[in-house]
Amino acid sequence: MEIFSDLFQGLSVALSGPMLLATLLGVLLGLAIGVLPAMGPPAALAILLPIVVSFPPAVAVAGLAGVYYGAMYGGAVTSILLGIPGESAAMMTTLDGYPMAKKGEAGRALGIATFASFVGGFVAIFLFTAIAAPFAEFALRFGPIEMTALMVMTLIFSTSLGGEDRAKGFAALGFGLWLGCIGLDIVSGSPRFNFGTFELLEGIEFTVIAIGMYGVGEILASVNETAPKVARTRYSLRALLPRASDMITTWKDLGVGSIIGFVVGVLPGAGATAATIFSYSFSKKISRHPEKFGQGTPEGIASPEAANNSASYAAMIPLFTLGIPGSGTTAIMLGGLLMLGLQPGPLLFEQNPDFVWPVIGTFYTGNLMLVVLTILLTPLLASLVFIPAAYLFPIVMGIVVYGVFSVNYSFFDLGMAMGFGVLGYLFRKFGYPSVPVLLGLVLGPILEQNVRRSLIMSDGDVGIFASSAISIVFLLLSVGLLLLPLFKWAKDRLRKASA
């Protein structure tokens, strides 16, 4: 009952003027970003981060979260109307959404996507509300030993699942961990890797790297990409309203997508894209007519869209309760929380209930806002894809320059952001993932702090990491993830030998 009391108080704050305005602006911007193929939630949050940190923490995070799950909604619009995934997690929606649009059922497809997004989001928010606080209470048992093992497992898990080339992923992770070491030693206070420059004594500002690698990097990478040619089509408001019959016939797929999205979303490194793929595949497997998938069936839209939004809310659970980001977007949100003076983790619910529950309340109001706004603004959102890059990119670059410079009013930071923008472009060009860099940068100092605290407690005995059952489980999972490619290689060799 205490949870519902806290939620009721949080909702009352979430319905106040500043919180409602922040949520509304966030979801509107998120919808627009989800439509634009050249942008994505990580880049948008990185660009907005230095602007929103001047607001109260609850208001700032409500806006950032609105951008995040709003982009999950917006990605379906161009996937269905134009066959262009506005966001990577909307890729599976294209398989059946665009064929329905070509058959003249675009309004029906958009109605299914809107309703499925609402259901998936609502289920995830309800589960978030029910388990987040008890999960945080359990996490209070985690000391520096358990946190060290958890950090190691998170970094390995996220890097292993974050790309096709594990070697490149771990190389990027190592680079991020090194960036996190720049500055003053946390114990001795001696300078590390500052190259004799005064500006690097306090380390590299998180927003500089995030905005550079995601904001500037995305722009540089998109400049050389040819914009797809699509036909302009008009849609009436009536054609975009959901149909009651579709809501009923897709109930099984909505449930499958919501649950799979929530479970996968909690796992670090998996993300909404993986959730949509698993959900789509499972719905096809349990369908009575699997041959219709890919031809324009409502079930093929309902399942991935429910999973998409469910996963985006579920990713907030490890972020709030453990301080563990599972994706590039949540890593940037973690950086924002730290900049706002908050420490995500087990004590967040206990020490900052006036922040946590209002933010959770905005999840409910934001989910309702998105249903109405998606229906009303779909024609306008679809037209955003026709904005020429010659107009869009200079505007985004102007916001980037303002955002970086406004943090410390430093031209050094501005130059660093441009340099990391070029690096982000090179990462994309040569197939290196950017997410491990951010995870290493954010979690590296926290990992180092917990490792050194553990070793101080044991007088340098590394065996202390095997003194906790929780730590042993996390470390064994980490070793298993590292050895997984070796097991697959041995299995293939045995199969070839037997053949």
GROMACS .gro file of C-alpha atoms in nm:
model
  499
    1MET     CA    1   0.000   0.000   0.000
    2GLU     CA    2   0.293   0.233   0.063
    3ILE     CA    3   0.390   0.208  -0.304
    4PHE     CA    4   0.045   0.327  -0.416
    5SER     CA    5   0.057   0.611  -0.164
    6ASP     CA    6   0.396   0.722  -0.299
    7LEU     CA    7   0.268   0.688  -0.655
    8PHE     CA    8  -0.042   0.898  -0.579
    9GLN     CA    9   0.176   1.174  -0.436
   10GLY     CA   10   0.409   1.147  -0.737
   11LEU     CA   11   0.115   1.176  -0.977
   12SER     CA   12  -0.010   1.487  -0.800
   13VAL     CA   13   0.332   1.649  -0.857
   14ALA     CA   14   0.348   1.515  -1.214
   15LEU     CA   15   0.019   1.695  -1.288
   16SER     CA   16   0.161   2.031  -1.180
   17GLY     CA   17   0.232   2.297  -1.442
   18PRO     CA   18   0.614   2.269  -1.475
   19MET     CA   19   0.613   1.889  -1.483
   20LEU     CA   20   0.330   1.872  -1.737
   21LEU     CA   21   0.504   2.128  -1.957
   22ALA     CA   22   0.838   1.944  -1.939
   23THR     CA   23   0.670   1.613  -2.023
   24LEU     CA   24   0.474   1.768  -2.311
   25LEU     CA   25   0.780   1.934  -2.464
   26GLY     CA   26   0.981   1.616  -2.418
   27VAL     CA   27   0.731   1.388  -2.590
   28LEU     CA   28   0.677   1.637  -2.873
   29LEU     CA   29   1.049   1.656  -2.938
   30GLY     CA   30   1.079   1.280  -2.902
   31LEU     CA   31   0.808   1.221  -3.162
   32ALA     CA   32   0.987   1.448  -3.406
   33ILE     CA   33   1.325   1.285  -3.340
   34GLY     CA   34   1.179   0.938  -3.382
   35VAL     CA   35   1.062   1.038  -3.729
   36LEU     CA   36   1.393   1.186  -3.848
   37PRO     CA   37   1.623   0.909  -3.981
   38ALA     CA   38   1.932   1.125  -3.921
   39MET     CA   39   1.868   1.156  -3.547
   40GLY     CA   40   1.809   0.920  -3.260
   41PRO     CA   41   1.737   0.929  -2.885
   42PRO     CA   42   2.106   0.914  -2.778
   43ALA     CA   43   2.202   1.206  -3.001
   44ALA     CA   44   1.898   1.411  -2.895
   45LEU     CA   45   1.956   1.354  -2.523
   46ALA     CA   46   2.326   1.433  -2.558
   47ILE     CA   47   2.249   1.762  -2.732
   48LEU     CA   48   1.979   1.861  -2.481
   49LEU     CA   49   2.172   1.757  -2.170
   50PRO     CA   50   2.363   2.082  -2.106
   51ILE     CA   51   2.042   2.280  -2.158
   52VAL     CA   52   1.815   2.089  -1.918
   53VAL     CA   53   2.061   2.055  -1.627
   54SER     CA   54   1.983   2.412  -1.526
   55PHE     CA   55   1.625   2.307  -1.438
   56PRO     CA   56   1.512   2.127  -1.120
   57PRO     CA   57   1.611   1.757  -1.132
   58ALA     CA   58   1.256   1.615  -1.158
   59VAL     CA   59   1.162   1.860  -1.434
   60ALA     CA   60   1.484   1.796  -1.627
   61VAL     CA   61   1.456   1.416  -1.613
   62ALA     CA   62   1.085   1.426  -1.699
   63GLY     CA   63   1.175   1.612  -2.018
   64LEU     CA   64   1.466   1.382  -2.105
   65ALA     CA   65   1.258   1.070  -2.041
   66GLY     CA   66   0.980   1.216  -2.256
   67VAL     CA   67   1.225   1.254  -2.543
   68TYR     CA   68   1.335   0.892  -2.497
   69TYR     CA   69   0.999   0.716  -2.502
   70GLY     CA   70   0.853   0.973  -2.741
   71ALA     CA   71   1.115   0.873  -2.997
   72MET     CA   72   1.003   0.511  -2.953
   73TYR     CA   73   0.653   0.620  -3.059
   74GLY     CA   74   0.767   0.843  -3.343
   75GLY     CA   75   0.978   0.580  -3.513
   76ALA     CA   76   0.664   0.392  -3.618
   77VAL     CA   77   0.518   0.680  -3.818
   78THR     CA   78   0.764   0.683  -4.107
   79SER     CA   79   0.811   0.306  -4.079
   80ILE     CA   80   0.447   0.262  -4.175
   81LEU     CA   81   0.384   0.559  -4.402
   82LEU     CA   82   0.715   0.567  -4.587
   83GLY     CA   83   0.887   0.235  -4.518
   84ILE     CA   84   1.173   0.422  -4.344
   85PRO     CA   85   1.249   0.329  -3.981
   86GLY     CA   86   1.291   0.660  -3.802
   87GLU     CA   87   1.464   0.471  -3.518
   88SER     CA   88   1.639   0.133  -3.521
   89ALA     CA   89   1.382  -0.022  -3.287
   90ALA     CA   90   1.109   0.054  -3.545
   91MET     CA   91   1.276  -0.170  -3.803
   92MET     CA   92   1.044  -0.467  -3.739
   93THR     CA   93   0.734  -0.246  -3.767
   94THR     CA   94   0.831  -0.172  -4.128
   95LEU     CA   95   0.792  -0.539  -4.226
   96ASP     CA   96   0.412  -0.533  -4.196
   97GLY     CA   97   0.334  -0.164  -4.149
   98TYR     CA   98   0.457  -0.048  -4.488
   99PRO     CA   99   0.281  -0.329  -4.683
  100MET     CA  100  -0.043  -0.229  -4.510
  101ALA     CA  101   0.014   0.134  -4.611
  102LYS     CA  102   0.070   0.030  -4.974
  103LYS     CA  103  -0.261  -0.155  -4.964
  104GLY     CA  104  -0.437   0.164  -4.856
  105GLU     CA  105  -0.456   0.070  -4.486
  106ALA     CA  106  -0.205   0.322  -4.348
  107GLY     CA  107  -0.456   0.465  -4.101
  108ARG     CA  108  -0.539   0.120  -3.971
  109ALA     CA  109  -0.168   0.034  -3.931
  110LEU     CA  110  -0.099   0.360  -3.747
  111GLY     CA  111  -0.396   0.300  -3.519
  112ILE     CA  112  -0.264  -0.045  -3.428
  113ALA     CA  113   0.086   0.095  -3.366
  114THR     CA  114  -0.050   0.374  -3.144
  115PHE     CA  115  -0.265   0.141  -2.936
  116ALA     CA  116   0.012  -0.121  -2.909
  117SER     CA  117   0.261   0.144  -2.798
  118PHE     CA  118   0.019   0.261  -2.530
  119VAL     CA  119  -0.047  -0.092  -2.402
  120GLY     CA  120   0.321  -0.188  -2.398
  121GLY     CA  121   0.411   0.135  -2.222
  122PHE     CA  122   0.134   0.101  -1.964
  123VAL     CA  123   0.224  -0.260  -1.879
  124ALA     CA  124   0.589  -0.168  -1.838
  125ILE     CA  125   0.512   0.138  -1.623
  126PHE     CA  126   0.284  -0.068  -1.398
  127LEU     CA  127   0.551  -0.337  -1.355
  128PHE     CA  128   0.811  -0.065  -1.299
  129THR     CA  129   0.597   0.081  -1.021
  130ALA     CA  130   0.541  -0.260  -0.861
  131ILE     CA  131   0.898  -0.393  -0.857
  132ALA     CA  132   1.133  -0.093  -0.864
  133ALA     CA  133   1.114  -0.008  -0.493
  134PRO     CA  134   1.143  -0.373  -0.371
  135PHE     CA  135   1.428  -0.424  -0.618
  136ALA     CA  136   1.604  -0.119  -0.475
  137GLU     CA  137   1.559  -0.257  -0.121
  138PHE     CA  138   1.722  -0.583  -0.229
  139ALA     CA  139   2.006  -0.388  -0.391
  140LEU     CA  140   2.081  -0.225  -0.054
  141ARG     CA  141   2.265  -0.549   0.029
  142PHE     CA  142   2.519  -0.464  -0.239
  143GLY     CA  143   2.849  -0.344  -0.096
  144PRO     CA  144   3.163  -0.252  -0.291
  145ILE     CA  145   3.237  -0.622  -0.359
  146GLU     CA  146   2.896  -0.691  -0.512
  147MET     CA  147   2.893  -0.361  -0.700
  148THR     CA  148   3.233  -0.441  -0.853
  149ALA     CA  149   3.110  -0.778  -0.981
  150LEU     CA  150   2.786  -0.620  -1.107
  151MET     CA  151   2.976  -0.348  -1.295
  152VAL     CA  152   3.206  -0.605  -1.455
  153MET     CA  153   2.910  -0.818  -1.566
  154THR     CA  154   2.723  -0.515  -1.701
  155LEU     CA  155   3.018  -0.393  -1.907
  156ILE     CA  156   3.086  -0.739  -2.050
  157PHE     CA  157   2.717  -0.809  -2.113
  158SER     CA  158   2.653  -0.476  -2.283
  159THR     CA  159   2.966  -0.501  -2.498
  160SER     CA  160   2.902  -0.863  -2.596
  161LEU     CA  161   2.547  -0.790  -2.714
  162GLY     CA  162   2.616  -0.442  -2.849
  163GLY     CA  163   2.755  -0.538  -3.189
  164GLU     CA  164   2.854  -0.815  -3.426
  165ASP     CA  165   3.231  -0.776  -3.375
  166ARG     CA  166   3.313  -0.844  -3.010
  167ALA     CA  167   3.679  -0.745  -3.054
  168LYS     CA  168   3.581  -0.398  -3.176
  169GLY     CA  169   3.328  -0.372  -2.896
  170PHE     CA  170   3.584  -0.446  -2.626
  171ALA     CA  171   3.834  -0.213  -2.791
  172ALA     CA  172   3.575   0.064  -2.769
  173LEU     CA  173   3.506  -0.031  -2.406
  174GLY     CA  174   3.876  -0.010  -2.323
  175PHE     CA  175   3.891   0.334  -2.481
  176GLY     CA  176   3.593   0.447  -2.272
  177LEU     CA  177   3.748   0.311  -1.951
  178TRP     CA  178   4.070   0.499  -2.030
  179LEU     CA  179   3.876   0.822  -2.086
  180GLY     CA  180   3.720   0.773  -1.743
  181CYS     CA  181   4.070   0.760  -1.588
  182ILE     CA  182   4.171   1.104  -1.718
  183GLY     CA  183   4.203   1.359  -1.439
  184LEU     CA  184   4.304   1.332  -1.075
  185ASP     CA  185   4.352   0.994  -0.907
  186ILE     CA  186   4.055   0.929  -0.677
  187VAL     CA  187   4.283   0.816  -0.389
  188SER     CA  188   4.620   0.989  -0.422
  189GLY     CA  189   4.500   1.298  -0.607
  190SER     CA  190   4.787   1.284  -0.856
  191PRO     CA  191   4.719   1.380  -1.222
  192ARG     CA  192   4.659   1.098  -1.471
  193PHE     CA  193   4.668   1.121  -1.851
  194ASN     CA  194   4.612   1.498  -1.855
  195PHE     CA  195   4.903   1.553  -2.101
  196GLY     CA  196   5.021   1.848  -1.899
  197THR     CA  197   4.702   2.050  -1.963
  198PHE     CA  198   4.518   2.227  -1.685
  199GLU     CA  199   4.180   2.174  -1.857
  200LEU     CA  200   4.200   1.795  -1.817
  201LEU     CA  201   4.283   1.791  -1.445
  202GLU     CA  202   3.915   1.735  -1.362
  203GLY     CA  203   3.867   1.490  -1.647
  204ILE     CA  204   3.672   1.530  -1.969
  205GLU     CA  205   3.320   1.664  -1.929
  206PHE     CA  206   3.068   1.387  -2.000
  207THR     CA  207   2.854   1.610  -2.221
  208VAL     CA  208   3.155   1.692  -2.439
  209ILE     CA  209   3.207   1.327  -2.531
  210ALA     CA  210   2.837   1.241  -2.553
  211ILE     CA  211   2.750   1.537  -2.774
  212GLY     CA  212   3.061   1.486  -2.985
  213MET     CA  213   3.027   1.114  -3.052
  214TYR     CA  214   2.649   1.109  -3.091
  215GLY     CA  215   2.542   1.461  -3.193
  216VAL     CA  216   2.828   1.572  -3.418
  217GLY     CA  217   2.913   1.215  -3.520
  218GLU     CA  218   2.557   1.148  -3.638
  219ILE     CA  219   2.555   1.468  -3.842
  220LEU     CA  220   2.888   1.391  -4.010
  221ALA     CA  221   2.777   1.035  -4.087
  222SER     CA  222   2.441   1.149  -4.228
  223VAL     CA  223   2.590   1.414  -4.458
  224ASN     CA  224   2.723   1.146  -4.694
  225GLU     CA  225   2.404   0.939  -4.688
  226THR     CA  226   2.161   0.976  -4.977
  227ALA     CA  227   1.812   1.064  -4.862
  228PRO     CA  228   1.554   0.807  -4.979
  229LYS     CA  229   1.300   0.920  -5.237
  230VAL     CA  230   0.949   0.886  -5.103
  231ALA     CA  231   0.612   1.000  -5.229
  232ARG     CA  232   0.415   1.263  -5.039
  233THR     CA  233   0.077   1.134  -4.925
  234ARG     CA  234  -0.202   1.300  -4.727
  235TYR     CA  235  -0.394   1.125  -4.450
  236SER     CA  236  -0.717   1.241  -4.289
  237LEU     CA  237  -0.761   1.243  -3.913
  238ARG     CA  238  -1.042   0.987  -3.933
  239ALA     CA  239  -0.816   0.743  -4.120
  240LEU     CA  240  -0.559   0.761  -3.839
  241LEU     CA  241  -0.793   0.665  -3.554
  242PRO     CA  242  -0.749   0.316  -3.400
  243ARG     CA  243  -1.009   0.048  -3.475
  244ALA     CA  244  -1.173  -0.141  -3.189
  245SER     CA  245  -1.170  -0.469  -3.384
  246ASP     CA  246  -0.792  -0.458  -3.426
  247MET     CA  247  -0.745  -0.395  -3.056
  248ILE     CA  248  -0.939  -0.713  -2.980
  249THR     CA  249  -0.786  -0.944  -3.242
  250THR     CA  250  -0.427  -0.856  -3.149
  251TRP     CA  251  -0.462  -0.900  -2.771
  252LYS     CA  252  -0.231  -1.203  -2.764
  253ASP     CA  253   0.044  -1.021  -2.954
  254LEU     CA  254   0.007  -0.715  -2.733
  255GLY     CA  255   0.064  -0.932  -2.426
  256VAL     CA  256   0.360  -1.113  -2.582
  257GLY     CA  257   0.523  -0.787  -2.690
  258SER     CA  258   0.468  -0.616  -2.356
  259ILE     CA  259   0.617  -0.899  -2.147
  260ILE     CA  260   0.909  -0.977  -2.379
  261GLY     CA  261   0.985  -0.607  -2.412
  262PHE     CA  262   0.989  -0.561  -2.037
  263VAL     CA  263   1.213  -0.861  -1.969
  264VAL     CA  264   1.459  -0.781  -2.248
  265GLY     CA  265   1.454  -0.410  -2.164
  266VAL     CA  266   1.578  -0.475  -1.811
  267LEU     CA  267   1.883  -0.662  -1.941
  268PRO     CA  268   2.187  -0.439  -2.002
  269GLY     CA  269   2.300  -0.430  -2.362
  270ALA     CA  270   1.989  -0.590  -2.513
  271GLY     CA  271   1.779  -0.280  -2.579
  272ALA     CA  272   1.451  -0.211  -2.756
  273THR     CA  273   1.575  -0.331  -3.096
  274ALA     CA  274   1.647  -0.679  -2.965
  275ALA     CA  275   1.312  -0.679  -2.784
  276THR     CA  276   1.122  -0.607  -3.106
  277ILE     CA  277   1.306  -0.882  -3.294
  278PHE     CA  278   1.235  -1.141  -3.022
  279SER     CA  279   0.873  -1.034  -2.990
  280TYR     CA  280   0.808  -1.038  -3.365
  281SER     CA  281   0.965  -1.383  -3.400
  282PHE     CA  282   0.767  -1.524  -3.106
  283SER     CA  283   0.437  -1.382  -3.234
  284LYS     CA  284   0.504  -1.535  -3.575
  285LYS     CA  285   0.580  -1.871  -3.415
  286ILE     CA  286   0.256  -1.884  -3.213
  287SER     CA  287   0.039  -1.744  -3.493
  288ARG     CA  288  -0.215  -1.964  -3.673
  289HIS     CA  289  -0.119  -1.794  -3.998
  290PRO     CA  290   0.258  -1.730  -3.984
  291GLU     CA  291   0.270  -1.698  -4.362
  292LYS     CA  292   0.088  -1.364  -4.337
  293PHE     CA  293   0.374  -1.203  -4.146
  294GLY     CA  294   0.566  -0.972  -4.374
  295GLN     CA  295   0.264  -0.933  -4.602
  296GLY     CA  296   0.081  -0.671  -4.396
  297THR     CA  297  -0.080  -0.832  -4.091
  298PRO     CA  298  -0.191  -0.636  -3.782
  299GLU     CA  299  -0.018  -0.884  -3.549
  300GLY     CA  300   0.316  -0.799  -3.710
  301ILE     CA  301   0.271  -0.438  -3.599
  302ALA     CA  302   0.115  -0.490  -3.256
  303SER     CA  303   0.384  -0.721  -3.119
  304PRO     CA  304   0.702  -0.522  -3.197
  305GLU     CA  305   0.543  -0.186  -3.114
  306ALA     CA  306   0.430  -0.311  -2.772
  307ALA     CA  307   0.778  -0.455  -2.712
  308ASN     CA  308   0.943  -0.136  -2.831
  309ASN     CA  309   0.780   0.092  -2.575
  310SER     CA  310   0.777  -0.165  -2.297
  311ALA     CA  311   1.154  -0.204  -2.329
  312SER     CA  312   1.215   0.172  -2.320
  313TYR     CA  313   1.040   0.205  -1.983
  314ALA     CA  314   1.192  -0.118  -1.846
  315ALA     CA  315   1.542   0.017  -1.914
  316MET     CA  316   1.477   0.274  -1.641
  317ILE     CA  317   1.469   0.004  -1.370
  318PRO     CA  318   1.843  -0.083  -1.361
  319LEU     CA  319   1.921   0.285  -1.419
  320PHE     CA  320   1.725   0.406  -1.116
  321THR     CA  321   1.774   0.113  -0.877
  322LEU     CA  322   2.136   0.014  -0.950
  323GLY     CA  323   2.280   0.308  -1.138
  324ILE     CA  324   2.345   0.073  -1.429
  325PRO     CA  325   2.274   0.198  -1.784
  326GLY     CA  326   2.203  -0.071  -2.039
  327SER     CA  327   2.224   0.137  -2.357
  328GLY     CA  328   2.369   0.455  -2.499
  329THR     CA  329   2.049   0.647  -2.422
  330THR     CA  330   2.033   0.541  -2.057
  331ALA     CA  331   2.408   0.602  -2.022
  332ILE     CA  332   2.347   0.963  -2.123
  333MET     CA  333   2.056   0.982  -1.878
  334LEU     CA  334   2.286   0.849  -1.605
  335GLY     CA  335   2.535   1.123  -1.689
  336GLY     CA  336   2.253   1.375  -1.664
  337LEU     CA  337   2.146   1.245  -1.323
  338LEU     CA  338   2.502   1.275  -1.195
  339MET     CA  339   2.527   1.629  -1.333
  340LEU     CA  340   2.205   1.713  -1.148
  341GLY     CA  341   2.364   1.603  -0.821
  342LEU     CA  342   2.176   1.273  -0.792
  343GLN     CA  343   2.333   0.932  -0.736
  344PRO     CA  344   2.124   0.659  -0.903
  345GLY     CA  345   2.135   0.334  -0.712
  346PRO     CA  346   1.973   0.147  -0.422
  347LEU     CA  347   1.951   0.459  -0.202
  348LEU     CA  348   1.778   0.675  -0.463
  349PHE     CA  349   1.427   0.563  -0.364
  350GLU     CA  350   1.508   0.609   0.005
  351GLN     CA  351   1.693   0.941  -0.009
  352ASN     CA  352   1.518   1.111  -0.302
  353PRO     CA  353   1.152   0.999  -0.306
  354ASP     CA  354   1.051   1.355  -0.397
  355PHE     CA  355   1.241   1.304  -0.723
  356VAL     CA  356   1.168   0.939  -0.805
  357TRP     CA  357   0.791   0.922  -0.768
  358PRO     CA  358   0.707   1.243  -0.957
  359VAL     CA  359   0.925   1.120  -1.244
  360ILE     CA  360   0.743   0.785  -1.240
  361GLY     CA  361   0.417   0.983  -1.237
  362THR     CA  362   0.526   1.161  -1.556
  363PHE     CA  363   0.561   0.820  -1.721
  364TYR     CA  364   0.185   0.770  -1.681
  365THR     CA  365   0.093   1.119  -1.801
  366GLY     CA  366   0.346   1.103  -2.086
  367ASN     CA  367   0.209   0.771  -2.208
  368LEU     CA  368  -0.141   0.922  -2.228
  369MET     CA  369  -0.009   1.234  -2.399
  370LEU     CA  370   0.162   1.029  -2.666
  371VAL     CA  371  -0.157   0.853  -2.771
  372VAL     CA  372  -0.338   1.182  -2.833
  373LEU     CA  373  -0.041   1.362  -2.986
  374THR     CA  374   0.047   1.076  -3.221
  375ILE     CA  375  -0.304   1.070  -3.364
  376LEU     CA  376  -0.329   1.447  -3.397
  377LEU     CA  377   0.022   1.510  -3.532
  378THR     CA  378   0.084   1.209  -3.756
  379PRO     CA  379   0.043   1.403  -4.085
  380LEU     CA  380   0.281   1.673  -3.960
  381LEU     CA  381   0.531   1.418  -3.827
  382ALA     CA  382   0.536   1.233  -4.157
  383SER     CA  383   0.617   1.558  -4.338
  384LEU     CA  384   0.929   1.611  -4.123
  385VAL     CA  385   1.113   1.348  -4.322
  386PHE     CA  386   1.102   1.581  -4.623
  387ILE     CA  387   1.302   1.857  -4.446
  388PRO     CA  388   1.622   1.903  -4.651
  389ALA     CA  389   1.944   1.817  -4.470
  390ALA     CA  390   2.079   2.157  -4.580
  391TYR     CA  391   1.831   2.317  -4.337
  392LEU     CA  392   1.822   2.053  -4.063
  393PHE     CA  393   2.192   1.994  -3.996
  394PRO     CA  394   2.295   2.362  -3.950
  395ILE     CA  395   2.017   2.404  -3.694
  396VAL     CA  396   2.128   2.092  -3.504
  397MET     CA  397   2.493   2.200  -3.521
  398GLY     CA  398   2.401   2.542  -3.379
  399ILE     CA  399   2.228   2.373  -3.084
  400VAL     CA  400   2.534   2.151  -3.037
  401VAL     CA  401   2.774   2.447  -3.025
  402TYR     CA  402   2.550   2.635  -2.782
  403GLY     CA  403   2.505   2.330  -2.560
  404VAL     CA  404   2.875   2.248  -2.531
  405PHE     CA  405   2.988   2.606  -2.479
  406SER     CA  406   2.719   2.677  -2.217
  407VAL     CA  407   2.850   2.406  -1.981
  408ASN     CA  408   3.182   2.572  -1.886
  409TYR     CA  409   3.200   2.858  -2.140
  410SER     CA  410   3.514   2.690  -2.269
  411PHE     CA  411   3.649   2.691  -2.623
  412PHE     CA  412   3.863   2.394  -2.518
  413ASP     CA  413   3.546   2.191  -2.455
  414LEU     CA  414   3.410   2.304  -2.790
  415GLY     CA  415   3.723   2.185  -2.969
  416MET     CA  416   3.710   1.853  -2.780
  417ALA     CA  417   3.347   1.803  -2.885
  418MET     CA  418   3.433   1.857  -3.250
  419GLY     CA  419   3.727   1.617  -3.217
  420PHE     CA  420   3.507   1.349  -3.062
  421GLY     CA  421   3.254   1.416  -3.337
  422VAL     CA  422   3.514   1.320  -3.596
  423LEU     CA  423   3.600   1.017  -3.382
  424GLY     CA  424   3.232   0.919  -3.365
  425TYR     CA  425   3.212   0.942  -3.744
  426LEU     CA  426   3.520   0.719  -3.779
  427PHE     CA  427   3.371   0.471  -3.531
  428ARG     CA  428   3.060   0.441  -3.747
  429LYS     CA  429   3.257   0.418  -4.068
  430PHE     CA  430   3.483   0.136  -3.946
  431GLY     CA  431   3.217  -0.054  -3.752
  432TYR     CA  432   3.316   0.031  -3.394
  433PRO     CA  433   3.020   0.073  -3.154
  434SER     CA  434   2.993   0.398  -2.961
  435VAL     CA  435   2.783   0.266  -2.672
  436PRO     CA  436   3.075   0.085  -2.495
  437VAL     CA  437   3.269   0.412  -2.497
  438LEU     CA  438   2.995   0.590  -2.304
  439LEU     CA  439   2.942   0.295  -2.070
  440GLY     CA  440   3.315   0.279  -1.995
  441LEU     CA  441   3.329   0.654  -1.940
  442VAL     CA  442   3.032   0.658  -1.700
  443LEU     CA  443   3.084   0.328  -1.518
  444GLY     CA  444   3.466   0.323  -1.526
  445PRO     CA  445   3.519   0.567  -1.235
  446ILE     CA  446   3.245   0.395  -1.032
  447LEU     CA  447   3.406   0.055  -1.101
  448GLU     CA  448   3.748   0.183  -1.002
  449GLN     CA  449   3.612   0.332  -0.681
  450ASN     CA  450   3.448   0.004  -0.578
  451VAL     CA  451   3.753  -0.206  -0.673
  452ARG     CA  452   3.985   0.011  -0.465
  453ARG     CA  453   3.746   0.020  -0.171
  454SER     CA  454   3.724  -0.359  -0.180
  455LEU     CA  455   4.101  -0.399  -0.193
  456ILE     CA  456   4.149  -0.151   0.092
  457MET     CA  457   3.903  -0.356   0.301
  458SER     CA  458   4.102  -0.676   0.233
  459ASP     CA  459   4.455  -0.526   0.250
  460GLY     CA  460   4.504  -0.602  -0.119
  461ASP     CA  461   4.369  -0.959  -0.116
  462VAL     CA  462   4.182  -1.016  -0.445
  463GLY     CA  463   4.014  -1.320  -0.293
  464ILE     CA  464   3.766  -1.084  -0.131
  465PHE     CA  465   3.569  -1.080  -0.457
  466ALA     CA  466   3.489  -1.449  -0.400
  467SER     CA  467   3.368  -1.389  -0.044
  468SER     CA  468   3.012  -1.300  -0.151
  469ALA     CA  469   2.763  -1.537  -0.312
  470ILE     CA  470   2.614  -1.251  -0.516
  471SER     CA  471   2.960  -1.151  -0.638
  472ILE     CA  472   3.044  -1.509  -0.735
  473VAL     CA  473   2.725  -1.540  -0.943
  474PHE     CA  474   2.794  -1.215  -1.130
  475LEU     CA  475   3.157  -1.306  -1.194
  476LEU     CA  476   3.067  -1.655  -1.319
  477LEU     CA  477   2.814  -1.502  -1.558
  478SER     CA  478   3.086  -1.263  -1.679
  479VAL     CA  479   3.326  -1.551  -1.744
  480GLY     CA  480   3.052  -1.743  -1.925
  481LEU     CA  481   2.984  -1.446  -2.153
  482LEU     CA  482   3.354  -1.416  -2.232
  483LEU     CA  483   3.387  -1.787  -2.309
  484LEU     CA  484   3.064  -1.810  -2.511
  485PRO     CA  485   3.240  -1.764  -2.850
  486LEU     CA  486   3.484  -2.042  -2.754
  487PHE     CA  487   3.195  -2.278  -2.676
  488LYS     CA  488   3.033  -2.195  -3.011
  489TRP     CA  489   3.363  -2.254  -3.191
  490ALA     CA  490   3.412  -2.592  -3.020
  491LYS     CA  491   3.052  -2.691  -3.099
  492ASP     CA  492   3.099  -2.607  -3.469
  493ARG     CA  493   3.425  -2.805  -3.480
  494LEU     CA  494   3.255  -3.108  -3.326
  495ARG     CA  495   2.965  -3.080  -3.569
  496LYS     CA  496   3.201  -3.066  -3.868
  497ALA     CA  497   3.404  -3.357  -3.733
  498SER     CA  498   3.094  -3.573  -3.687
  499ALA     CA  499   2.975  -3.483  -4.038
   0.00000   0.00000   0.00000
